[in-house]
C-alpha cells in the first residue's frame, strides 16, 4: 500500500472518531444531572418559610428517609375551605405525588393551614396502625403549643422528632405509646404522678382526721337545736306542697358539623385506608 493510501485511511479513522464523540457527551451530562437531582420534602405553597428554614426542615425529613426508608413530607397551604375534609385532602396529596415508600406506601404528611389555624397529620401504609389515635393526639398537642406561640418551625420539628421516636420503637419491635413521645423522662413523669397521688390521698385523709378529733371534745356546739329547747316549749309541724302535674322540657343538643376540629382515626381515600388526626389551635 502506498503512502497516500495510509494517509486516506488515517483521515477516515479520525473523522469516524470525531462523529462518535459528540454522541456520548449528552448521555453523560444527563446521567450527571439525574444523579445530582435533589428530592424536596417540603411543599410551602403558603410562603411561610424562608430559604434557611426550608432547607433545615428538608434536611431533617430527608434524614428520616435515609435512616428508615420512610417518606415524610410537610405541606403548608392557604386555607382550602371549611367544606373540605383536611385529612382526605392530605391523603389525596400523598396519592397524587406518590408519597409513600415501598410496596405498602409507608409515609406521613404534615398538613398546616396558617390562616385556618389548623394542623393535620396523616399516616399511610402499615404505620397507620403503629401510630394510634392517642399517639397522634399527643403529637398534635405538643406541636400546637409552638403554633400558638407563633413558632411554626419548632412545631414542625416537634412532629418530626416524635415521628423519629416512634420509628425507633417500631424498629425495635415495640409499640408506640403516648408516654414515649411525651416531654420528660419516664422516671420524672412517674415521680410527678406519684406525688400527685400522695397529695390526693393526703388531703381528704387529713380532713377526716381533723373532723374525728373535733368529735372527741366533751364540749362542742350542737348542730341540732332540739338540745336547747325545753319539753313542751316548742312544737314544730311539717308542711309539704303537693303538685298533681309536672312539665319536663327537653332541648336537643346542637350537632357539631365541624368534621375537621378534633377528628381522628381511620378513613378511606380513593379506595385506600389512611389514618390521621386534625385539630385547630
PDB file of C-alpha atoms in Angstrom:
ATOM      1  CA  UNK A   1       0.000   0.000   0.000  1.00  0.00           C
ATOM      2  CA  UNK A   2       1.383   3.395  -0.962  1.00  0.00           C
ATOM      3  CA  UNK A   3       1.812   6.370   1.280  1.00  0.00           C
ATOM      4  CA  UNK A   4      -1.313   8.183   0.050  1.00  0.00           C
ATOM      5  CA  UNK A   5      -3.430   5.155   0.974  1.00  0.00           C
ATOM      6  CA  UNK A   6      -2.267   5.228   4.617  1.00  0.00           C
ATOM      7  CA  UNK A   7      -2.977   8.916   4.821  1.00  0.00           C
ATOM      8  CA  UNK A   8      -6.504   8.371   3.465  1.00  0.00           C
ATOM      9  CA  UNK A   9      -7.248   5.612   5.963  1.00  0.00           C
ATOM     10  CA  UNK A  10      -5.954   7.721   8.874  1.00  0.00           C
ATOM     11  CA  UNK A  11      -8.128  10.614   7.840  1.00  0.00           C
ATOM     12  CA  UNK A  12     -11.233   8.404   7.651  1.00  0.00           C
ATOM     13  CA  UNK A  13     -10.478   6.959  11.119  1.00  0.00           C
ATOM     14  CA  UNK A  14     -10.165  10.428  12.665  1.00  0.00           C
ATOM     15  CA  UNK A  15     -13.436  11.546  11.079  1.00  0.00           C
ATOM     16  CA  UNK A  16     -15.220   8.446  12.435  1.00  0.00           C
ATOM     17  CA  UNK A  17     -13.979   9.044  15.972  1.00  0.00           C
ATOM     18  CA  UNK A  18     -14.991  12.704  15.754  1.00  0.00           C
ATOM     19  CA  UNK A  19     -18.545  11.719  14.842  1.00  0.00           C
ATOM     20  CA  UNK A  20     -18.863   9.278  17.722  1.00  0.00           C
ATOM     21  CA  UNK A  21     -17.556  11.508  20.496  1.00  0.00           C
ATOM     22  CA  UNK A  22     -20.375  14.117  20.437  1.00  0.00           C
ATOM     23  CA  UNK A  23     -22.954  11.335  20.778  1.00  0.00           C
ATOM     24  CA  UNK A  24     -21.526  10.221  24.107  1.00  0.00           C
ATOM     25  CA  UNK A  25     -21.314  13.672  25.719  1.00  0.00           C
ATOM     26  CA  UNK A  26     -25.056  14.429  26.111  1.00  0.00           C
ATOM     27  CA  UNK A  27     -25.760  10.997  27.644  1.00  0.00           C
ATOM     28  CA  UNK A  28     -23.069  11.566  30.259  1.00  0.00           C
ATOM     29  CA  UNK A  29     -24.468  15.001  31.041  1.00  0.00           C
ATOM     30  CA  UNK A  30     -27.954  13.604  31.514  1.00  0.00           C
ATOM     31  CA  UNK A  31     -26.694  10.944  33.886  1.00  0.00           C
ATOM     32  CA  UNK A  32     -24.817  13.518  35.929  1.00  0.00           C
ATOM     33  CA  UNK A  33     -27.895  15.730  36.115  1.00  0.00           C
ATOM     34  CA  UNK A  34     -30.054  12.800  37.189  1.00  0.00           C
ATOM     35  CA  UNK A  35     -27.552  11.790  39.847  1.00  0.00           C
ATOM     36  CA  UNK A  36     -27.415  15.299  41.352  1.00  0.00           C
ATOM     37  CA  UNK A  37     -31.198  15.870  41.347  1.00  0.00           C
ATOM     38  CA  UNK A  38     -32.423  16.570  44.898  1.00  0.00           C
ATOM     39  CA  UNK A  39     -35.737  15.415  46.317  1.00  0.00           C
ATOM     40  CA  UNK A  40     -37.789  18.052  48.130  1.00  0.00           C
ATOM     41  CA  UNK A  41     -39.727  17.027  51.242  1.00  0.00           C
ATOM     42  CA  UNK A  42     -41.170  20.486  51.987  1.00  0.00           C
ATOM     43  CA  UNK A  43     -44.041  21.959  49.923  1.00  0.00           C
ATOM     44  CA  UNK A  44     -44.519  25.543  51.090  1.00  0.00           C
ATOM     45  CA  UNK A  45     -47.391  26.780  48.935  1.00  0.00           C
ATOM     46  CA  UNK A  46     -48.129  29.465  51.543  1.00  0.00           C
ATOM     47  CA  UNK A  47     -44.702  31.106  51.515  1.00  0.00           C
ATOM     48  CA  UNK A  48     -44.295  30.831  55.276  1.00  0.00           C
ATOM     49  CA  UNK A  49     -40.673  29.665  55.423  1.00  0.00           C
ATOM     50  CA  UNK A  50     -37.524  31.422  54.369  1.00  0.00           C
ATOM     51  CA  UNK A  51     -34.755  29.598  52.485  1.00  0.00           C
ATOM     52  CA  UNK A  52     -32.812  28.695  55.634  1.00  0.00           C
ATOM     53  CA  UNK A  53     -35.839  27.284  57.458  1.00  0.00           C
ATOM     54  CA  UNK A  54     -36.993  25.322  54.431  1.00  0.00           C
ATOM     55  CA  UNK A  55     -33.518  23.851  53.892  1.00  0.00           C
ATOM     56  CA  UNK A  56     -33.287  22.854  57.563  1.00  0.00           C
ATOM     57  CA  UNK A  57     -36.671  21.102  57.594  1.00  0.00           C
ATOM     58  CA  UNK A  58     -35.952  19.499  54.230  1.00  0.00           C
ATOM     59  CA  UNK A  59     -32.717  18.087  55.636  1.00  0.00           C
ATOM     60  CA  UNK A  60     -34.441  16.652  58.731  1.00  0.00           C
ATOM     61  CA  UNK A  61     -37.136  14.966  56.644  1.00  0.00           C
ATOM     62  CA  UNK A  62     -34.515  13.699  54.212  1.00  0.00           C
ATOM     63  CA  UNK A  63     -32.570  12.160  57.108  1.00  0.00           C
ATOM     64  CA  UNK A  64     -35.665  10.180  58.089  1.00  0.00           C
ATOM     65  CA  UNK A  65     -35.882   8.806  54.552  1.00  0.00           C
ATOM     66  CA  UNK A  66     -32.192   7.870  54.572  1.00  0.00           C
ATOM     67  CA  UNK A  67     -32.304   6.197  58.008  1.00  0.00           C
ATOM     68  CA  UNK A  68     -35.692   4.481  57.957  1.00  0.00           C
ATOM     69  CA  UNK A  69     -36.737   4.365  54.296  1.00  0.00           C
ATOM     70  CA  UNK A  70     -39.820   6.369  55.254  1.00  0.00           C
ATOM     71  CA  UNK A  71     -41.479   9.167  53.280  1.00  0.00           C
ATOM     72  CA  UNK A  72     -42.443  12.140  55.457  1.00  0.00           C
ATOM     73  CA  UNK A  73     -43.432  15.447  53.874  1.00  0.00           C
ATOM     74  CA  UNK A  74     -44.540  18.880  55.056  1.00  0.00           C
ATOM     75  CA  UNK A  75     -47.337  20.677  53.181  1.00  0.00           C
ATOM     76  CA  UNK A  76     -48.066  24.312  54.078  1.00  0.00           C
ATOM     77  CA  UNK A  77     -51.107  25.624  52.256  1.00  0.00           C
ATOM     78  CA  UNK A  78     -53.515  28.567  52.199  1.00  0.00           C
ATOM     79  CA  UNK A  79     -56.979  27.928  53.605  1.00  0.00           C
ATOM     80  CA  UNK A  80     -58.680  25.284  51.437  1.00  0.00           C
ATOM     81  CA  UNK A  81     -62.136  25.989  52.914  1.00  0.00           C
ATOM     82  CA  UNK A  82     -64.181  24.557  55.773  1.00  0.00           C
ATOM     83  CA  UNK A  83     -66.232  22.372  53.415  1.00  0.00           C
ATOM     84  CA  UNK A  84     -63.114  20.301  52.677  1.00  0.00           C
ATOM     85  CA  UNK A  85     -62.056  17.335  54.811  1.00  0.00           C
ATOM     86  CA  UNK A  86     -58.500  18.261  55.791  1.00  0.00           C
ATOM     87  CA  UNK A  87     -57.405  14.679  56.378  1.00  0.00           C
ATOM     88  CA  UNK A  88     -58.674  13.495  52.995  1.00  0.00           C
ATOM     89  CA  UNK A  89     -57.055  16.484  51.322  1.00  0.00           C
ATOM     90  CA  UNK A  90     -53.668  15.456  52.754  1.00  0.00           C
ATOM     91  CA  UNK A  91     -54.284  11.825  51.770  1.00  0.00           C
ATOM     92  CA  UNK A  92     -55.112  12.804  48.181  1.00  0.00           C
ATOM     93  CA  UNK A  93     -51.964  14.937  48.106  1.00  0.00           C
ATOM     94  CA  UNK A  94     -49.923  11.882  49.096  1.00  0.00           C
ATOM     95  CA  UNK A  95     -51.562   9.738  46.434  1.00  0.00           C
ATOM     96  CA  UNK A  96     -51.181  12.302  43.655  1.00  0.00           C
ATOM     97  CA  UNK A  97     -47.491  12.888  44.444  1.00  0.00           C
ATOM     98  CA  UNK A  98     -46.600   9.208  45.103  1.00  0.00           C
ATOM     99  CA  UNK A  99     -45.619   9.913  48.706  1.00  0.00           C
ATOM    100  CA  UNK A 100     -45.126   6.560  50.372  1.00  0.00           C
ATOM    101  CA  UNK A 101     -42.148   4.231  50.413  1.00  0.00           C
ATOM    102  CA  UNK A 102     -42.092   0.558  49.433  1.00  0.00           C
ATOM    103  CA  UNK A 103     -44.866  -1.809  48.450  1.00  0.00           C
ATOM    104  CA  UNK A 104     -47.036  -0.716  51.398  1.00  0.00           C
ATOM    105  CA  UNK A 105     -46.521   3.022  50.723  1.00  0.00           C
ATOM    106  CA  UNK A 106     -45.153   3.881  54.164  1.00  0.00           C
ATOM    107  CA  UNK A 107     -45.411   7.627  54.684  1.00  0.00           C
ATOM    108  CA  UNK A 108     -46.684  10.581  56.674  1.00  0.00           C
ATOM    109  CA  UNK A 109     -47.920  14.040  55.682  1.00  0.00           C
ATOM    110  CA  UNK A 110     -47.857  17.103  57.937  1.00  0.00           C
ATOM    111  CA  UNK A 111     -50.534  19.475  56.625  1.00  0.00           C
ATOM    112  CA  UNK A 112     -50.622  23.011  58.044  1.00  0.00           C
ATOM    113  CA  UNK A 113     -53.034  25.828  57.187  1.00  0.00           C
ATOM    114  CA  UNK A 114     -51.866  29.009  58.964  1.00  0.00           C
ATOM    115  CA  UNK A 115     -54.952  31.054  58.005  1.00  0.00           C
ATOM    116  CA  UNK A 116     -57.359  28.354  59.198  1.00  0.00           C
ATOM    117  CA  UNK A 117     -55.142  27.774  62.275  1.00  0.00           C
ATOM    118  CA  UNK A 118     -55.326  24.036  61.743  1.00  0.00           C
ATOM    119  CA  UNK A 119     -52.678  21.315  61.901  1.00  0.00           C
ATOM    120  CA  UNK A 120     -53.288  17.844  60.447  1.00  0.00           C
ATOM    121  CA  UNK A 121     -51.178  14.684  60.284  1.00  0.00           C
ATOM    122  CA  UNK A 122     -51.976  11.689  58.064  1.00  0.00           C
ATOM    123  CA  UNK A 123     -50.295   8.264  58.028  1.00  0.00           C
ATOM    124  CA  UNK A 124     -50.195   5.895  55.069  1.00  0.00           C
ATOM    125  CA  UNK A 125     -49.260   2.219  54.973  1.00  0.00           C
ATOM    126  CA  UNK A 126     -48.690  -0.092  57.928  1.00  0.00           C
ATOM    127  CA  UNK A 127     -47.546   2.741  60.190  1.00  0.00           C
ATOM    128  CA  UNK A 128     -51.124   3.992  60.417  1.00  0.00           C
ATOM    129  CA  UNK A 129     -51.658   1.112  62.853  1.00  0.00           C
ATOM    130  CA  UNK A 130     -48.348   1.747  64.643  1.00  0.00           C
ATOM    131  CA  UNK A 131     -49.335   5.352  65.426  1.00  0.00           C
ATOM    132  CA  UNK A 132     -52.817   5.049  67.014  1.00  0.00           C
ATOM    133  CA  UNK A 133     -55.149   7.988  67.610  1.00  0.00           C
ATOM    134  CA  UNK A 134     -53.989   8.673  71.175  1.00  0.00           C
ATOM    135  CA  UNK A 135     -50.380   8.913  69.973  1.00  0.00           C
ATOM    136  CA  UNK A 136     -51.388  11.224  67.120  1.00  0.00           C
ATOM    137  CA  UNK A 137     -53.284  13.497  69.518  1.00  0.00           C
ATOM    138  CA  UNK A 138     -50.261  13.654  71.825  1.00  0.00           C
ATOM    139  CA  UNK A 139     -48.091  14.652  68.860  1.00  0.00           C
ATOM    140  CA  UNK A 140     -50.525  17.398  67.843  1.00  0.00           C
ATOM    141  CA  UNK A 141     -50.838  18.739  71.405  1.00  0.00           C
ATOM    142  CA  UNK A 142     -47.078  19.258  71.575  1.00  0.00           C
ATOM    143  CA  UNK A 143     -46.994  20.862  68.140  1.00  0.00           C
ATOM    144  CA  UNK A 144     -49.877  23.243  68.894  1.00  0.00           C
ATOM    145  CA  UNK A 145     -48.007  24.771  71.836  1.00  0.00           C
ATOM    146  CA  UNK A 146     -45.412  26.091  69.388  1.00  0.00           C
ATOM    147  CA  UNK A 147     -48.008  27.117  66.797  1.00  0.00           C
ATOM    148  CA  UNK A 148     -49.883  29.150  69.403  1.00  0.00           C
ATOM    149  CA  UNK A 149     -46.600  30.882  70.226  1.00  0.00           C
ATOM    150  CA  UNK A 150     -46.118  31.741  66.504  1.00  0.00           C
ATOM    151  CA  UNK A 151     -43.159  29.382  66.188  1.00  0.00           C
ATOM    152  CA  UNK A 152     -44.246  27.019  63.379  1.00  0.00           C
ATOM    153  CA  UNK A 153     -40.735  25.729  62.646  1.00  0.00           C
ATOM    154  CA  UNK A 154     -40.364  24.404  66.192  1.00  0.00           C
ATOM    155  CA  UNK A 155     -43.838  22.899  65.840  1.00  0.00           C
ATOM    156  CA  UNK A 156     -42.861  21.037  62.669  1.00  0.00           C
ATOM    157  CA  UNK A 157     -39.629  19.872  64.308  1.00  0.00           C
ATOM    158  CA  UNK A 158     -41.634  18.586  67.267  1.00  0.00           C
ATOM    159  CA  UNK A 159     -43.689  16.369  64.941  1.00  0.00           C
ATOM    160  CA  UNK A 160     -40.543  15.195  63.128  1.00  0.00           C
ATOM    161  CA  UNK A 161     -38.876  14.323  66.443  1.00  0.00           C
ATOM    162  CA  UNK A 162     -41.949  12.391  67.614  1.00  0.00           C
ATOM    163  CA  UNK A 163     -42.059  10.541  64.284  1.00  0.00           C
ATOM    164  CA  UNK A 164     -38.407   9.578  64.666  1.00  0.00           C
ATOM    165  CA  UNK A 165     -39.046   8.359  68.230  1.00  0.00           C
ATOM    166  CA  UNK A 166     -41.948   6.221  67.028  1.00  0.00           C
ATOM    167  CA  UNK A 167     -39.962   4.754  64.137  1.00  0.00           C
ATOM    168  CA  UNK A 168     -37.142   3.861  66.544  1.00  0.00           C
ATOM    169  CA  UNK A 169     -39.570   1.875  68.696  1.00  0.00           C
ATOM    170  CA  UNK A 170     -41.062   0.171  65.641  1.00  0.00           C
ATOM    171  CA  UNK A 171     -37.576  -0.905  64.515  1.00  0.00           C
ATOM    172  CA  UNK A 172     -37.039  -2.371  67.996  1.00  0.00           C
ATOM    173  CA  UNK A 173     -40.278  -4.352  67.717  1.00  0.00           C
ATOM    174  CA  UNK A 174     -42.054  -2.227  70.351  1.00  0.00           C
ATOM    175  CA  UNK A 175     -45.368  -0.416  70.364  1.00  0.00           C
ATOM    176  CA  UNK A 176     -45.584   3.361  70.174  1.00  0.00           C
ATOM    177  CA  UNK A 177     -47.269   4.793  73.282  1.00  0.00           C
ATOM    178  CA  UNK A 178     -48.230   8.375  74.214  1.00  0.00           C
ATOM    179  CA  UNK A 179     -45.768   8.299  77.109  1.00  0.00           C
ATOM    180  CA  UNK A 180     -42.931   7.536  74.697  1.00  0.00           C
ATOM    181  CA  UNK A 181     -43.271  10.866  72.945  1.00  0.00           C
ATOM    182  CA  UNK A 182     -44.338  12.870  75.973  1.00  0.00           C
ATOM    183  CA  UNK A 183     -41.829  15.502  77.059  1.00  0.00           C
ATOM    184  CA  UNK A 184     -39.652  14.495  80.004  1.00  0.00           C
ATOM    185  CA  UNK A 185     -38.290  11.118  81.030  1.00  0.00           C
ATOM    186  CA  UNK A 186     -40.453   8.266  82.206  1.00  0.00           C
ATOM    187  CA  UNK A 187     -38.841   8.368  85.671  1.00  0.00           C
ATOM    188  CA  UNK A 188     -39.608  12.072  86.036  1.00  0.00           C
ATOM    189  CA  UNK A 189     -43.192  11.622  84.907  1.00  0.00           C
ATOM    190  CA  UNK A 190     -43.657   8.695  87.297  1.00  0.00           C
ATOM    191  CA  UNK A 191     -42.296  10.750  90.213  1.00  0.00           C
ATOM    192  CA  UNK A 192     -44.695  13.626  89.489  1.00  0.00           C
ATOM    193  CA  UNK A 193     -47.670  11.254  89.178  1.00  0.00           C
ATOM    194  CA  UNK A 194     -46.716   9.554  92.437  1.00  0.00           C
ATOM    195  CA  UNK A 195     -46.535  12.911  94.236  1.00  0.00           C
ATOM    196  CA  UNK A 196     -49.934  13.920  92.885  1.00  0.00           C
ATOM    197  CA  UNK A 197     -51.446  10.623  94.064  1.00  0.00           C
ATOM    198  CA  UNK A 198     -49.995  11.197  97.530  1.00  0.00           C
ATOM    199  CA  UNK A 199     -51.478  14.696  97.717  1.00  0.00           C
ATOM    200  CA  UNK A 200     -54.867  13.491  96.509  1.00  0.00           C
ATOM    201  CA  UNK A 201     -54.956  10.886  99.291  1.00  0.00           C
ATOM    202  CA  UNK A 202     -53.427  13.120 101.985  1.00  0.00           C
ATOM    203  CA  UNK A 203     -55.951  15.984 101.714  1.00  0.00           C
ATOM    204  CA  UNK A 204     -59.174  14.025 102.396  1.00  0.00           C
ATOM    205  CA  UNK A 205     -57.403  11.842 104.977  1.00  0.00           C
ATOM    206  CA  UNK A 206     -56.225  14.920 106.872  1.00  0.00           C
ATOM    207  CA  UNK A 207     -59.691  16.473 106.752  1.00  0.00           C
ATOM    208  CA  UNK A 208     -61.380  13.317 108.070  1.00  0.00           C
ATOM    209  CA  UNK A 209     -58.809  13.059 110.875  1.00  0.00           C
ATOM    210  CA  UNK A 210     -59.493  16.675 111.899  1.00  0.00           C
ATOM    211  CA  UNK A 211     -63.252  16.003 111.966  1.00  0.00           C
ATOM    212  CA  UNK A 212     -62.785  12.953 114.193  1.00  0.00           C
ATOM    213  CA  UNK A 213     -60.562  14.909 116.548  1.00  0.00           C
ATOM    214  CA  UNK A 214     -63.249  17.566 116.936  1.00  0.00           C
ATOM    215  CA  UNK A 215     -65.819  14.941 117.892  1.00  0.00           C
ATOM    216  CA  UNK A 216     -63.565  13.782 120.721  1.00  0.00           C
ATOM    217  CA  UNK A 217     -64.103  17.089 122.638  1.00  0.00           C
ATOM    218  CA  UNK A 218     -66.540  16.910 125.582  1.00  0.00           C
ATOM    219  CA  UNK A 219     -67.941  20.345 124.827  1.00  0.00           C
ATOM    220  CA  UNK A 220     -68.840  21.369 121.334  1.00  0.00           C
ATOM    221  CA  UNK A 221     -71.519  23.321 119.552  1.00  0.00           C
ATOM    222  CA  UNK A 222     -74.629  21.333 118.677  1.00  0.00           C
ATOM    223  CA  UNK A 223     -75.877  21.482 115.133  1.00  0.00           C
ATOM    224  CA  UNK A 224     -79.361  20.331 116.227  1.00  0.00           C
ATOM    225  CA  UNK A 225     -81.461  22.959 118.074  1.00  0.00           C
ATOM    226  CA  UNK A 226     -83.507  20.299 119.914  1.00  0.00           C
ATOM    227  CA  UNK A 227     -80.889  20.131 122.628  1.00  0.00           C
ATOM    228  CA  UNK A 228     -81.647  23.754 123.614  1.00  0.00           C
ATOM    229  CA  UNK A 229     -85.490  23.545 123.816  1.00  0.00           C
ATOM    230  CA  UNK A 230     -87.466  22.653 126.905  1.00  0.00           C
ATOM    231  CA  UNK A 231     -90.023  19.844 126.842  1.00  0.00           C
ATOM    232  CA  UNK A 232     -93.327  21.147 125.513  1.00  0.00           C
ATOM    233  CA  UNK A 233     -91.953  24.609 124.894  1.00  0.00           C
ATOM    234  CA  UNK A 234     -91.899  24.378 121.105  1.00  0.00           C
ATOM    235  CA  UNK A 235     -93.920  22.304 118.681  1.00  0.00           C
ATOM    236  CA  UNK A 236     -92.854  22.073 115.034  1.00  0.00           C
ATOM    237  CA  UNK A 237     -95.169  20.836 112.313  1.00  0.00           C
ATOM    238  CA  UNK A 238     -94.062  19.691 108.882  1.00  0.00           C
ATOM    239  CA  UNK A 239     -95.845  21.075 105.822  1.00  0.00           C
ATOM    240  CA  UNK A 240     -95.478  19.774 102.315  1.00  0.00           C
ATOM    241  CA  UNK A 241     -96.642  21.134  98.965  1.00  0.00           C
ATOM    242  CA  UNK A 242     -98.124  18.511  96.682  1.00  0.00           C
ATOM    243  CA  UNK A 243     -98.211  19.005  92.897  1.00  0.00           C
ATOM    244  CA  UNK A 244    -100.540  16.965  90.709  1.00  0.00           C
ATOM    245  CA  UNK A 245     -98.860  17.778  87.416  1.00  0.00           C
ATOM    246  CA  UNK A 246     -95.306  18.374  86.282  1.00  0.00           C
ATOM    247  CA  UNK A 247     -93.802  19.548  82.997  1.00  0.00           C
ATOM    248  CA  UNK A 248     -90.400  18.471  81.670  1.00  0.00           C
ATOM    249  CA  UNK A 249     -88.758  20.466  78.884  1.00  0.00           C
ATOM    250  CA  UNK A 250     -86.042  18.942  76.700  1.00  0.00           C
ATOM    251  CA  UNK A 251     -83.748  20.811  74.345  1.00  0.00           C
ATOM    252  CA  UNK A 252     -81.811  18.983  71.639  1.00  0.00           C
ATOM    253  CA  UNK A 253     -78.046  19.306  71.887  1.00  0.00           C
ATOM    254  CA  UNK A 254     -76.682  21.229  68.890  1.00  0.00           C
ATOM    255  CA  UNK A 255     -74.956  18.935  66.425  1.00  0.00           C
ATOM    256  CA  UNK A 256     -71.333  19.670  65.757  1.00  0.00           C
ATOM    257  CA  UNK A 257     -70.924  19.631  61.985  1.00  0.00           C
ATOM    258  CA  UNK A 258     -67.256  20.608  62.068  1.00  0.00           C
ATOM    259  CA  UNK A 259     -65.575  17.494  60.700  1.00  0.00           C
ATOM    260  CA  UNK A 260     -62.066  18.906  60.967  1.00  0.00           C
ATOM    261  CA  UNK A 261     -61.756  20.074  64.554  1.00  0.00           C
ATOM    262  CA  UNK A 262     -60.623  17.183  66.747  1.00  0.00           C
ATOM    263  CA  UNK A 263     -61.314  14.476  64.147  1.00  0.00           C
ATOM    264  CA  UNK A 264     -59.061  11.432  64.354  1.00  0.00           C
ATOM    265  CA  UNK A 265     -58.970   7.772  63.391  1.00  0.00           C
ATOM    266  CA  UNK A 266     -59.065   5.712  60.204  1.00  0.00           C
ATOM    267  CA  UNK A 267     -60.677   6.852  56.971  1.00  0.00           C
ATOM    268  CA  UNK A 268     -60.674   5.964  53.289  1.00  0.00           C
ATOM    269  CA  UNK A 269     -59.462   7.933  50.297  1.00  0.00           C
ATOM    270  CA  UNK A 270     -59.521   6.632  46.748  1.00  0.00           C
ATOM    271  CA  UNK A 271     -60.224   3.103  47.981  1.00  0.00           C
ATOM    272  CA  UNK A 272     -57.129   3.157  50.218  1.00  0.00           C
ATOM    273  CA  UNK A 273     -57.017   3.160  54.023  1.00  0.00           C
ATOM    274  CA  UNK A 274     -55.409   6.056  55.905  1.00  0.00           C
ATOM    275  CA  UNK A 275     -55.218   7.217  59.498  1.00  0.00           C
ATOM    276  CA  UNK A 276     -54.907  10.787  60.684  1.00  0.00           C
ATOM    277  CA  UNK A 277     -55.826  13.500  63.148  1.00  0.00           C
ATOM    278  CA  UNK A 278     -56.798  17.116  62.629  1.00  0.00           C
ATOM    279  CA  UNK A 279     -57.039  19.850  65.256  1.00  0.00           C
ATOM    280  CA  UNK A 280     -57.471  23.619  65.465  1.00  0.00           C
ATOM    281  CA  UNK A 281     -55.259  25.748  67.673  1.00  0.00           C
TER     282      UNK A 281
END
